[in-house]
Amino acid sequence: MSTKPHVVSIAALDIAMARRILRDYSENSINDVKSDLNNYLIRGRDVYLEMQRNVKPNSDDVIDGLLPAPLIVEQIR
C-alpha cells in the first residue's frame, strides 16, 4: 500500500479544455482541434465527470486548478 498522499488538481471543465487545446494544438490545424473537441463531447467529458465523482472524494488533497502554477506547486509540497 502506498503511503504517498493522493493529490488531485481540479479545474472547471472549460478551463481544463482551453488549457489542453492551447498546450497540445499550438501548431495543429483547425480540423485537428475540431476532431478533438468532438471526441471530448463524445467520451472525454464523461471521464472527467466520473473522476470528479470518484477520485476527488477519495483524495487526500484537492488543489484548485485555477491557481497559478507556483501556488499549486507550493500547496503540493
Tab-separated table of N, CA, C and O in Angstrom:
chain	number	residue	atom	x	y	z
A	1	MET	N	0.851	-1.188	0.000
A	1	MET	CA	0.000	0.000	0.000
A	1	MET	C	0.888	1.240	0.000
A	1	MET	O	1.809	1.357	0.792
A	2	SER	N	0.607	2.183	-0.851
A	2	SER	CA	1.393	3.406	-0.974
A	2	SER	C	1.110	4.344	0.191
A	2	SER	O	-0.024	4.493	0.628
A	3	THR	N	2.180	4.990	0.683
A	3	THR	CA	1.998	5.962	1.756
A	3	THR	C	1.970	7.381	1.215
A	3	THR	O	1.770	8.317	1.962
A	4	LYS	N	2.190	7.540	-0.091
A	4	LYS	CA	2.138	8.867	-0.695
A	4	LYS	C	0.699	9.363	-0.727
A	4	LYS	O	-0.213	8.609	-1.036
A	5	PRO	N	0.486	10.633	-0.378
A	5	PRO	CA	-0.882	11.158	-0.444
A	5	PRO	C	-1.368	11.224	-1.883
A	5	PRO	O	-0.583	11.411	-2.806
A	6	HIS	N	-2.630	11.044	-2.048
A	6	HIS	CA	-3.259	11.136	-3.365
A	6	HIS	C	-3.723	12.575	-3.546
A	6	HIS	O	-4.602	13.038	-2.846
A	7	VAL	N	-3.108	13.271	-4.499
A	7	VAL	CA	-3.413	14.680	-4.753
A	7	VAL	C	-4.068	14.784	-6.119
A	7	VAL	O	-3.608	14.196	-7.087
A	8	VAL	N	-5.138	15.543	-6.200
A	8	VAL	CA	-5.803	15.767	-7.479
A	8	VAL	C	-5.992	17.266	-7.659
A	8	VAL	O	-6.288	17.983	-6.714
A	9	SER	N	-5.747	17.735	-8.878
A	9	SER	CA	-5.952	19.141	-9.207
A	9	SER	C	-7.252	19.260	-9.990
A	9	SER	O	-7.461	18.554	-10.971
A	10	ILE	N	-8.117	20.136	-9.534
A	10	ILE	CA	-9.434	20.286	-10.149
A	10	ILE	C	-9.550	21.671	-10.782
A	10	ILE	O	-9.321	22.678	-10.132
A	11	ALA	N	-9.896	21.704	-12.052
A	11	ALA	CA	-10.196	22.959	-12.744
A	11	ALA	C	-11.556	22.782	-13.409
A	11	ALA	O	-11.964	21.671	-13.727
A	12	ALA	N	-12.241	23.870	-13.611
A	12	ALA	CA	-13.522	23.809	-14.309
A	12	ALA	C	-13.312	23.191	-15.685
A	12	ALA	O	-12.242	23.321	-16.286
A	13	LEU	N	-14.326	22.495	-16.181
A	13	LEU	CA	-14.209	21.811	-17.472
A	13	LEU	C	-13.760	22.742	-18.589
A	13	LEU	O	-12.916	22.375	-19.406
A	14	ASP	N	-14.323	23.942	-18.653
A	14	ASP	CA	-13.959	24.847	-19.741
A	14	ASP	C	-12.507	25.301	-19.625
A	14	ASP	O	-11.797	25.384	-20.627
A	15	ILE	N	-12.034	25.535	-18.404
A	15	ILE	CA	-10.642	25.941	-18.212
A	15	ILE	C	-9.702	24.798	-18.568
A	15	ILE	O	-8.698	24.990	-19.262
A	16	ALA	N	-10.024	23.602	-18.109
A	16	ALA	CA	-9.190	22.439	-18.413
A	16	ALA	C	-9.099	22.201	-19.923
A	16	ALA	O	-8.024	21.932	-20.468
A	17	MET	N	-10.227	22.321	-20.611
A	17	MET	CA	-10.234	22.109	-22.053
A	17	MET	C	-9.438	23.198	-22.776
A	17	MET	O	-8.648	22.917	-23.676
A	18	ALA	N	-9.635	24.448	-22.385
A	18	ALA	CA	-8.902	25.543	-23.028
A	18	ALA	C	-7.397	25.379	-22.831
A	18	ALA	O	-6.619	25.563	-23.768
A	19	ARG	N	-6.979	25.018	-21.626
A	19	ARG	CA	-5.551	24.817	-21.365
A	19	ARG	C	-4.990	23.695	-22.233
A	19	ARG	O	-3.899	23.797	-22.767
A	20	ARG	N	-5.740	22.614	-22.354
A	20	ARG	CA	-5.256	21.479	-23.142
A	20	ARG	C	-5.154	21.834	-24.623
A	20	ARG	O	-4.188	21.474	-25.291
A	21	ILE	N	-6.128	22.554	-25.141
A	21	ILE	CA	-6.074	22.956	-26.545
A	21	ILE	C	-4.874	23.862	-26.792
A	21	ILE	O	-4.128	23.684	-27.753
A	22	LEU	N	-4.680	24.832	-25.914
A	22	LEU	CA	-3.526	25.727	-26.070
A	22	LEU	C	-2.213	24.964	-25.961
A	22	LEU	O	-1.264	25.233	-26.696
A	23	ARG	N	-2.150	24.012	-25.048
A	23	ARG	CA	-0.923	23.241	-24.837
A	23	ARG	C	-0.654	22.268	-25.993
A	23	ARG	O	0.460	22.173	-26.487
A	24	ASP	N	-1.679	21.549	-26.416
A	24	ASP	CA	-1.479	20.447	-27.355
A	24	ASP	C	-1.643	20.801	-28.826
A	24	ASP	O	-1.210	20.048	-29.683
A	25	TYR	N	-2.280	21.932	-29.128
A	25	TYR	CA	-2.628	22.199	-30.514
A	25	TYR	C	-2.093	23.520	-31.042
A	25	TYR	O	-2.643	24.079	-31.980
A	26	SER	N	-1.006	24.000	-30.497
A	26	SER	CA	-0.488	25.295	-30.943
A	26	SER	C	-0.048	25.269	-32.406
A	26	SER	O	-0.054	26.296	-33.064
A	27	GLU	N	0.296	24.082	-32.915
A	27	GLU	CA	0.760	24.002	-34.298
A	27	GLU	C	-0.090	23.067	-35.151
A	27	GLU	O	0.350	22.617	-36.198
A	28	ASN	N	-1.311	22.789	-34.718
A	28	ASN	CA	-2.180	21.892	-35.463
A	28	ASN	C	-3.226	22.683	-36.234
A	28	ASN	O	-3.478	23.846	-35.955
A	29	SER	N	-3.856	21.994	-37.170
A	29	SER	CA	-4.901	22.641	-37.968
A	29	SER	C	-6.195	22.738	-37.175
A	29	SER	O	-6.402	22.026	-36.193
A	30	ILE	N	-7.063	23.584	-37.640
A	30	ILE	CA	-8.373	23.730	-37.004
A	30	ILE	C	-9.157	22.423	-37.082
A	30	ILE	O	-9.931	22.107	-36.170
A	31	ASN	N	-8.935	21.632	-38.110
A	31	ASN	CA	-9.619	20.342	-38.214
A	31	ASN	C	-9.189	19.395	-37.092
A	31	ASN	O	-10.004	18.624	-36.584
A	32	ASP	N	-7.904	19.437	-36.696
A	32	ASP	CA	-7.439	18.629	-35.570
A	32	ASP	C	-8.134	19.065	-34.286
A	32	ASP	O	-8.550	18.245	-33.472
A	33	VAL	N	-8.249	20.356	-34.099
A	33	VAL	CA	-8.906	20.893	-32.901
A	33	VAL	C	-10.380	20.489	-32.900
A	33	VAL	O	-10.910	20.028	-31.881
A	34	LYS	N	-11.051	20.625	-34.038
A	34	LYS	CA	-12.469	20.238	-34.127
A	34	LYS	C	-12.647	18.756	-33.826
A	34	LYS	O	-13.579	18.365	-33.109
A	35	SER	N	-11.775	17.932	-34.360
A	35	SER	CA	-11.852	16.495	-34.124
A	35	SER	C	-11.696	16.177	-32.639
A	35	SER	O	-12.433	15.360	-32.074
A	36	ASP	N	-10.738	16.823	-31.994
A	36	ASP	CA	-10.520	16.571	-30.576
A	36	ASP	C	-11.692	17.057	-29.732
A	36	ASP	O	-12.104	16.395	-28.779
A	37	LEU	N	-12.252	18.210	-30.071
A	37	LEU	CA	-13.412	18.716	-29.336
A	37	LEU	C	-14.609	17.784	-29.493
A	37	LEU	O	-15.349	17.537	-28.535
A	38	ASN	N	-14.790	17.251	-30.682
A	38	ASN	CA	-15.872	16.292	-30.908
A	38	ASN	C	-15.656	15.038	-30.057
A	38	ASN	O	-16.598	14.538	-29.431
A	39	ASN	N	-14.420	14.543	-30.013
A	39	ASN	CA	-14.099	13.379	-29.189
A	39	ASN	C	-14.343	13.678	-27.711
A	39	ASN	O	-14.856	12.842	-26.972
A	40	TYR	N	-14.004	14.879	-27.283
A	40	TYR	CA	-14.248	15.286	-25.901
A	40	TYR	C	-15.742	15.215	-25.576
A	40	TYR	O	-16.136	14.699	-24.531
A	41	LEU	N	-16.558	15.731	-26.477
A	41	LEU	CA	-18.004	15.722	-26.229
A	41	LEU	C	-18.562	14.302	-26.198
A	41	LEU	O	-19.483	14.010	-25.430
A	42	ILE	N	-17.998	13.416	-27.004
A	42	ILE	CA	-18.487	12.039	-27.066
A	42	ILE	C	-17.999	11.207	-25.882
A	42	ILE	O	-18.763	10.457	-25.281
A	43	ARG	N	-16.704	11.356	-25.497
A	43	ARG	CA	-16.109	10.484	-24.480
A	43	ARG	C	-15.496	11.220	-23.294
A	43	ARG	O	-15.650	10.820	-22.161
A	44	GLY	N	-14.736	12.256	-23.587
A	44	GLY	CA	-13.897	12.891	-22.578
A	44	GLY	C	-14.641	13.522	-21.424
A	44	GLY	O	-14.213	13.420	-20.273
A	45	ARG	N	-15.732	14.156	-21.702
A	45	ARG	CA	-16.470	14.843	-20.637
A	45	ARG	C	-16.971	13.853	-19.596
A	45	ARG	O	-16.887	14.104	-18.393
A	46	ASP	N	-17.468	12.713	-20.029
A	46	ASP	CA	-17.954	11.699	-19.086
A	46	ASP	C	-16.821	11.188	-18.192
A	46	ASP	O	-17.023	10.959	-17.002
A	47	VAL	N	-15.641	11.011	-18.775
A	47	VAL	CA	-14.487	10.557	-17.993
A	47	VAL	C	-14.115	11.597	-16.943
A	47	VAL	O	-13.854	11.266	-15.780
A	48	TYR	N	-14.102	12.849	-17.322
A	48	TYR	CA	-13.781	13.922	-16.387
A	48	TYR	C	-14.800	13.973	-15.257
A	48	TYR	O	-14.452	14.073	-14.081
A	49	LEU	N	-16.072	13.876	-15.586
A	49	LEU	CA	-17.114	13.911	-14.562
A	49	LEU	C	-17.031	12.698	-13.636
A	49	LEU	O	-17.256	12.807	-12.427
A	50	GLU	N	-16.692	11.552	-14.190
A	50	GLU	CA	-16.509	10.348	-13.372
A	50	GLU	C	-15.362	10.540	-12.386
A	50	GLU	O	-15.447	10.144	-11.223
A	51	MET	N	-14.283	11.166	-12.842
A	51	MET	CA	-13.163	11.462	-11.959
A	51	MET	C	-13.613	12.383	-10.830
A	51	MET	O	-13.271	12.181	-9.672
A	52	GLN	N	-14.410	13.380	-11.163
A	52	GLN	CA	-14.926	14.298	-10.146
A	52	GLN	C	-15.733	13.541	-9.084
A	52	GLN	O	-15.631	13.829	-7.901
A	53	ARG	N	-16.516	12.574	-9.526
A	53	ARG	CA	-17.374	11.830	-8.594
A	53	ARG	C	-16.601	10.815	-7.761
A	53	ARG	O	-16.912	10.603	-6.596
A	54	ASN	N	-15.602	10.154	-8.360
A	54	ASN	CA	-14.957	9.022	-7.688
A	54	ASN	C	-13.556	9.298	-7.147
A	54	ASN	O	-13.195	8.766	-6.107
A	55	VAL	N	-12.773	10.068	-7.847
A	55	VAL	CA	-11.395	10.300	-7.412
A	55	VAL	C	-11.332	11.421	-6.387
A	55	VAL	O	-10.691	11.286	-5.344
A	56	LYS	N	-11.986	12.511	-6.663
A	56	LYS	CA	-11.924	13.677	-5.778
A	56	LYS	C	-12.309	13.340	-4.331
A	56	LYS	O	-11.582	13.695	-3.405
A	57	PRO	N	-13.420	12.638	-4.080
A	57	PRO	CA	-13.790	12.358	-2.690
A	57	PRO	C	-12.782	11.482	-1.941
A	57	PRO	O	-12.725	11.505	-0.726
A	58	ASN	N	-11.996	10.694	-2.656
A	58	ASN	CA	-11.034	9.791	-2.026
A	58	ASN	C	-9.618	10.341	-2.010
A	58	ASN	O	-8.686	9.630	-1.655
A	59	SER	N	-9.449	11.581	-2.391
A	59	SER	CA	-8.133	12.200	-2.438
A	59	SER	C	-7.773	12.794	-1.082
A	59	SER	O	-8.634	13.286	-0.356
A	60	ASP	N	-6.485	12.740	-0.765
A	60	ASP	CA	-6.005	13.342	0.474
A	60	ASP	C	-6.012	14.866	0.375
A	60	ASP	O	-6.262	15.545	1.361
A	61	ASP	N	-5.696	15.377	-0.790
A	61	ASP	CA	-5.682	16.821	-1.020
A	61	ASP	C	-6.296	17.115	-2.371
A	61	ASP	O	-6.065	16.403	-3.342
A	62	VAL	N	-7.072	18.177	-2.436
A	62	VAL	CA	-7.643	18.647	-3.697
A	62	VAL	C	-7.117	20.053	-3.913
A	62	VAL	O	-7.300	20.935	-3.080
A	63	ILE	N	-6.426	20.250	-5.019
A	63	ILE	CA	-5.798	21.522	-5.342
A	63	ILE	C	-6.658	22.247	-6.367
A	63	ILE	O	-7.105	21.655	-7.352
A	64	ASP	N	-6.866	23.527	-6.152
A	64	ASP	CA	-7.626	24.351	-7.089
A	64	ASP	C	-6.807	24.553	-8.356
A	64	ASP	O	-5.794	25.244	-8.346
A	65	GLY	N	-7.227	23.946	-9.442
A	65	GLY	CA	-6.516	24.029	-10.706
A	65	GLY	C	-6.549	25.392	-11.362
A	65	GLY	O	-5.915	25.607	-12.382
A	66	LEU	N	-7.297	26.326	-10.802
A	66	LEU	CA	-7.343	27.681	-11.349
A	66	LEU	C	-6.243	28.569	-10.771
A	66	LEU	O	-6.020	29.672	-11.261
A	67	LEU	N	-5.549	28.079	-9.753
A	67	LEU	CA	-4.457	28.856	-9.156
A	67	LEU	C	-3.267	28.918	-10.105
A	67	LEU	O	-3.067	28.014	-10.922
A	68	PRO	N	-2.439	29.949	-9.983
A	68	PRO	CA	-1.200	30.000	-10.766
A	68	PRO	C	-0.299	28.816	-10.399
A	68	PRO	O	-0.298	28.359	-9.245
A	69	ALA	N	0.461	28.343	-11.371
A	69	ALA	CA	1.304	27.159	-11.179
A	69	ALA	C	2.197	27.238	-9.941
A	69	ALA	O	2.299	26.249	-9.202
A	70	PRO	N	2.862	28.374	-9.648
A	70	PRO	CA	3.725	28.411	-8.454
A	70	PRO	C	2.947	28.150	-7.151
A	70	PRO	O	3.455	27.494	-6.241
A	71	LEU	N	1.704	28.608	-7.081
A	71	LEU	CA	0.901	28.371	-5.877
A	71	LEU	C	0.470	26.897	-5.783
A	71	LEU	O	0.408	26.332	-4.695
A	72	ILE	N	0.190	26.297	-6.912
A	72	ILE	CA	-0.156	24.868	-6.927
A	72	ILE	C	1.027	24.061	-6.437
A	72	ILE	O	0.883	23.171	-5.590
A	73	VAL	N	2.216	24.364	-6.948
A	73	VAL	CA	3.426	23.656	-6.525
A	73	VAL	C	3.639	23.814	-5.021
A	73	VAL	O	3.936	22.842	-4.315
A	74	GLU	N	3.456	25.006	-4.503
A	74	GLU	CA	3.644	25.268	-3.080
A	74	GLU	C	2.638	24.456	-2.244
A	74	GLU	O	2.999	23.926	-1.201
A	75	GLN	N	1.408	24.338	-2.699
A	75	GLN	CA	0.413	23.581	-1.949
A	75	GLN	C	0.718	22.091	-1.923
A	75	GLN	O	0.429	21.408	-0.957
A	76	ILE	N	1.330	21.593	-2.994
A	76	ILE	CA	1.652	20.165	-3.073
A	76	ILE	C	2.857	19.834	-2.196
A	76	ILE	O	2.914	18.770	-1.619
A	77	ARG	N	3.786	20.738	-2.062
A	77	ARG	CA	4.984	20.484	-1.243
A	77	ARG	C	4.622	20.327	0.154
A	77	ARG	O	4.255	20.217	1.028
